[in-house]
Each structure stands twice: as structure tokens, then as C-alpha cells.
Amino acid sequence: MNLTDRRLLFQPNSVESLILRAESWDRSQLRGTELVEGRRRIGTWKRRMGVVLLDGEVVEFVVWAPEAAVRELAALLADGPASC
């Protein structure tokens, strides 16, 4: 996952690419982040990072430290686009 001054980009790794596709969202589409509680019992899947879009959709990502990822991405989004 990469955040630029214009977009949030998700590029799956080689294993993930078997079931997922690359996606991107314009920064203006992003409302914020949240911690998503899952129903799976596997430790890394129990909590996920959610990116909340303006239309209310939540895009979920499995990350190693979801609490930290939510805080970090929220802080970057709050800073606004980088100046050129």
C-alpha cells in the first residue's frame, strides 16, 4: 500500500495477486480509517485496517499491526496532500 499526494494505491504481492487485483483511490475519495473487527479466529485476520471512503464503503486490509497502521494512515490523511 502506498499513499501519494494524489492517490492511495494497493498492489498485491505475488501470492495475493492470485485472488486480488491492484486498486487505487483518489485522496479526495478517502474519509478516514478505522479498526475493523473480524470474525475469523486467525490472529492476523481478527483485526484489520479499514479505509473509509466518502460513500461509506470500508475497504479492509490485513496488516501486521492494524492499530498502528490505522493511526499512521489517519495522521497522513489529516496532513492533507503533500505540496509540490
XYZ file of C-alpha atoms in Angstrom:
84
model
C 0.000 0.000 0.000
C 1.315 3.445 -0.913
C -0.082 6.897 -0.245
C 0.937 9.649 -2.630
C -0.110 13.285 -2.728
C -2.933 12.226 -5.065
C -3.833 8.567 -4.502
C -3.909 5.583 -2.167
C -2.536 2.615 -4.104
C -2.791 -1.073 -3.255
C -0.576 -3.524 -5.135
C -0.998 -7.173 -4.066
C 2.115 -9.296 -3.652
C 2.667 -12.305 -5.914
C 0.593 -14.677 -3.749
C -2.210 -12.176 -3.168
C -2.389 -11.425 -6.889
C -3.898 -14.878 -7.387
C -7.107 -13.635 -5.741
C -6.784 -9.827 -5.538
C -6.219 -7.093 -8.076
C -4.395 -3.790 -7.835
C -6.647 -0.895 -6.857
C -6.312 2.804 -6.224
C -8.444 5.600 -4.821
C -8.140 9.336 -5.286
C -7.326 11.051 -1.974
C -10.500 13.108 -2.318
C -12.465 9.825 -2.031
C -10.946 8.981 1.378
C -12.821 9.927 4.556
C -10.571 8.215 7.104
C -9.501 4.962 8.696
C -10.869 2.592 11.311
C -10.081 -0.645 13.038
C -12.274 -3.463 11.708
C -13.097 -6.383 13.973
C -13.293 -9.650 12.080
C -14.964 -12.948 12.769
C -12.008 -15.094 11.800
C -10.004 -16.645 14.592
C -6.604 -16.411 12.916
C -4.680 -13.771 14.859
C -3.653 -11.547 11.965
C -7.153 -11.646 10.479
C -9.046 -10.920 13.672
C -8.383 -7.197 13.359
C -7.940 -5.390 10.085
C -7.301 -1.854 8.959
C -10.272 -0.273 7.226
C -10.055 2.677 4.862
C -13.371 4.547 4.847
C -14.435 6.081 1.544
C -16.709 9.119 1.251
C -19.656 6.939 0.210
C -19.331 4.973 3.465
C -17.740 1.871 1.937
C -14.964 0.394 4.075
C -12.083 -1.237 2.208
C -10.351 -3.733 4.503
C -6.664 -4.654 4.568
C -4.922 -7.369 6.554
C -1.808 -5.837 8.124
C 0.567 -6.983 10.866
C -0.134 -4.135 13.269
C -3.597 -2.801 12.376
C -3.865 -0.366 15.301
C -0.588 1.305 14.339
C -1.476 1.277 10.634
C -4.826 2.962 11.331
C -3.126 5.696 13.375
C -0.342 6.241 10.836
C -2.607 6.443 7.781
C -5.088 8.678 9.627
C -2.263 11.072 10.516
C -1.036 11.146 6.918
C -4.539 11.811 5.593
C -5.052 14.577 8.154
C -1.890 16.299 6.917
C -3.541 16.690 3.519
C -1.847 16.381 0.151
C 1.882 16.979 0.039
C 2.943 20.260 -1.515
C 4.780 20.082 -4.817
